[in-house]
Structures are given as structure tokens and as C-alpha cells.
Amino acid sequence: MAGPGAMLPVLALSLAGCATMAGQPGPVYPAVDVQASGETVPVGTGGAADAADDPAIWRNAANPAASLIVGTDKKAGLYVYGLDGRVRDYNAAGLLNNVDLREVAPGRILVAASDRTDRAVPKIALFLLDGQTGKLTPLGAQAFLPAGHAPAEAYGFCMGKGLAEGELARAYVVLKDGEVAESRLIDADGALRAQYVRSVRFATQSEGCVVDDRTGTLFVAEEDVGIWKVDLKAPTLAAEAFAMVGADKGLAADVEGLALAPDGASGGYLVASSQGDNAYVLLDLGTGALKGRFRIAAGRFGATSETDGIELALGDFGPDFPAGLFVAQDGDNAPAAQNFKLVRWDEVLDRISRK
């Protein structure tokens, strides 16, 4: 994340000449092209299977070039990659859909993912990641819904900071029916436990989510509708419209992964995967205003399309990614299986600013 004094370039998007194409719903605002600077080894589920899904990034502050990417194969388990795209570790943990991580103490990296192995009992799969070796230590999968809750399927997932004493983090599991369940993750008798707290519900299928710890705000992507924000400081969770699908926000359904580019105390951008037109959208975190759009175009590592999960981390990641790393799932990496593409964030900002 950017420090309190960090500033992001001011982006502008020219809307001149933009209009909705007849018979084609969704945005037609221009999107600049950038090329990936790297990619991961394809996930193990091969062929044309929809398997790779969601990434998370751990920045190694002591040695930024040795930072790590965690990514899900939602039909098999969890991968750890280096910035060279090579596999550092793999855990055959089952049907893990979305993943997030938190460095809860120096050298202690908590990795958690939505576990949909049991389609009736959603769980949170928990791991510790060793930043030096890149190895995962599984801590088990925790069911979290209260007794008597109807059967449900785990889908989206993100984490935020703990909101009360003794919490390592708060976990947000987006169930496939649109409910988002909040749980606290705590150490209990030497084991990590998930304890359900409360929920907020959306009308239709949702998946992508991200938490802005600075403001205590949860952002959730309702796939065919748009992006909502939820005040986590409030006693009861309630959703407020942030950016709905349509040309004015540059979003085409499905709206999938979400990521943050924070600036100062509360500013910056929310980045969203606009899967319906294979683009990525930058929205002002304060107002939801459209600030830019880009696509990952064909190049040495190929283009991306039908992107599900995305992640963004600002800061130095070594000479290949000196000012931030953007990672996007690639839904069509033919002839190989799906994988994740790595993009220099400074190149994204530069191309948008010159549009």
C-alpha cells in the first residue's frame, strides 16, 4: 500500500465521441492497451477448463524482487509463485475459489481462501505462508456460518484488519446467493478459528470483494449490477451503491475482481475487472467517478480475456516492477491452461495519463 504521503498521478479520461453502440450494452469509453511484463506457469487443471481464478500478493519489504503471488486453481488447490512466474509451492487443498492474505505479524503471513469443496457447507481454508521459502503450511478449513443457516456455497473472499482486540483479521466470504458473511479470525487454544459476526445480502450473485482498512469500507461486486460499498464501522451492515454497470462508470457485466490503489488517508482508486468487455476500470475511491480504463493486450506474454480475480500492490517490487504490481487472471491462455498475467502498474498509469 502507498504510505500516507504517497501521491498517485491525476488521471483524466476523454469522453469525446463516446456513445453506446446499437445493440451492444455496456461501456464504450476508450481503454488504453498495456502489455504484460510476466506471467505465471499455468495451473495444473489443464485443457479449456475454467480453473485459475484469484490472486493475492505479498510484498517482501526486505527484498522486493523476492515477493510472492498466491493464486487459486479453483478445481484443485492453491499455488505460490515468484515474480518470475515459477511455482514455489502447491497445496492440493480442494476447491478454493478466491484468496487473500495478511501479514498479521512480522514474518507471519496469513493466507485464507473461500473453500467450496462442500457445496452445502462453506468454509474458510487457512494457511501460513513462509516468505523466505514460499512454502504453505495448511491450518485446516473452518466452517463459520451459525447453526441453522441454510445450505450455501462459498464463492468470493477477502480480508480486512481485525476490528476488535485479539482478532488477527476479519474475513468476508461472499456466498453464491449474494450473502456476504463477516467472521473474525482469532487464535483460540493454539488454533486459528473463524467466528461468525454478521452478514449483508445482495439480490443476485456476487463474488469480488476488497476491504479498504483506512476507511473501514468493504466493496463488493454484484456481477450483473455493479459495485456496492459497506461501512464496516456501522453496527449493522448495509450496502450503498458505488458504481453501477453502465457506460457512465465504464463497467460491463460481469463485474468480477476488485483491487485497491490507495492514496493518503482515504483517496486513490478502486480497480475492477469489467469482464464483459475484457477491460479493467479505475474508479475514484471517494466519488466512484470513472478515471480510466485499460486492457492487457497481446505481446510477449499474451493478452487477457474474461478475467475473474485481480490484485494490485503498490511500492517497489524490484527492477521488473519498480512502482507497483498488478496481477490478473487470464481466462483464455490457449493452448495452455489458464494462468495469471503480471503488469507494471506505472505503465498502466502512464498510458492512461497520456490518453
mmCIF file of C-alpha atoms in Angstrom, residues 33-40 280 294-304 320-321 325-328 330 333 339-345 347-348:
data_model
loop_
_atom_site.group_PDB
_atom_site.id
_atom_site.type_symbol
_atom_site.label_atom_id
_atom_site.label_comp_id
_atom_site.label_asym_id
_atom_site.label_seq_id
_atom_site.Cartn_x
_atom_site.Cartn_y
_atom_site.Cartn_z
ATOM 1 C CA ASP A 33 -3.571 -1.018 -24.122
ATOM 2 C CA VAL A 34 -0.738 -2.226 -21.925
ATOM 3 C CA GLN A 35 1.286 -5.404 -22.232
ATOM 4 C CA ALA A 36 2.080 -7.895 -19.507
ATOM 5 C CA SER A 37 5.670 -7.971 -18.267
ATOM 6 C CA GLY A 38 5.396 -11.535 -16.999
ATOM 7 C CA GLU A 39 3.088 -14.466 -16.414
ATOM 8 C CA THR A 40 2.816 -17.456 -14.123
ATOM 9 C CA TYR A 280 -10.087 -3.036 -16.205
ATOM 10 C CA PHE A 294 -7.164 -0.316 -19.771
ATOM 11 C CA ARG A 295 -6.758 -3.705 -21.360
ATOM 12 C CA ILE A 296 -3.879 -6.177 -21.285
ATOM 13 C CA ALA A 297 -3.079 -6.532 -24.965
ATOM 14 C CA ALA A 298 -1.206 -9.165 -26.951
ATOM 15 C CA GLY A 299 2.555 -9.134 -26.509
ATOM 16 C CA ARG A 300 5.291 -11.482 -25.419
ATOM 17 C CA PHE A 301 3.070 -12.973 -22.699
ATOM 18 C CA GLY A 302 -0.276 -12.701 -24.458
ATOM 19 C CA ALA A 303 -3.456 -10.757 -23.795
ATOM 20 C CA THR A 304 -6.043 -11.400 -21.106
ATOM 21 C CA ASP A 320 10.884 -5.545 -13.249
ATOM 22 C CA PHE A 321 8.057 -3.894 -11.284
ATOM 23 C CA LEU A 325 2.408 -4.872 -9.420
ATOM 24 C CA PHE A 326 -0.963 -5.649 -10.999
ATOM 25 C CA VAL A 327 -1.933 -9.328 -11.405
ATOM 26 C CA ALA A 328 -4.884 -10.521 -13.481
ATOM 27 C CA ASP A 330 -6.359 -14.877 -17.775
ATOM 28 C CA ASN A 333 -4.387 -18.781 -22.190
ATOM 29 C CA ASN A 339 -2.751 -18.584 -15.678
ATOM 30 C CA PHE A 340 -2.082 -15.130 -14.221
ATOM 31 C CA LYS A 341 -0.534 -12.160 -16.047
ATOM 32 C CA LEU A 342 1.806 -9.656 -14.324
ATOM 33 C CA VAL A 343 1.720 -5.966 -15.286
ATOM 34 C CA ARG A 344 3.776 -2.925 -14.269
ATOM 35 C CA TRP A 345 1.389 -0.537 -12.536
ATOM 36 C CA GLU A 347 2.908 1.623 -17.168
ATOM 37 C CA VAL A 348 -0.858 1.475 -16.628
#
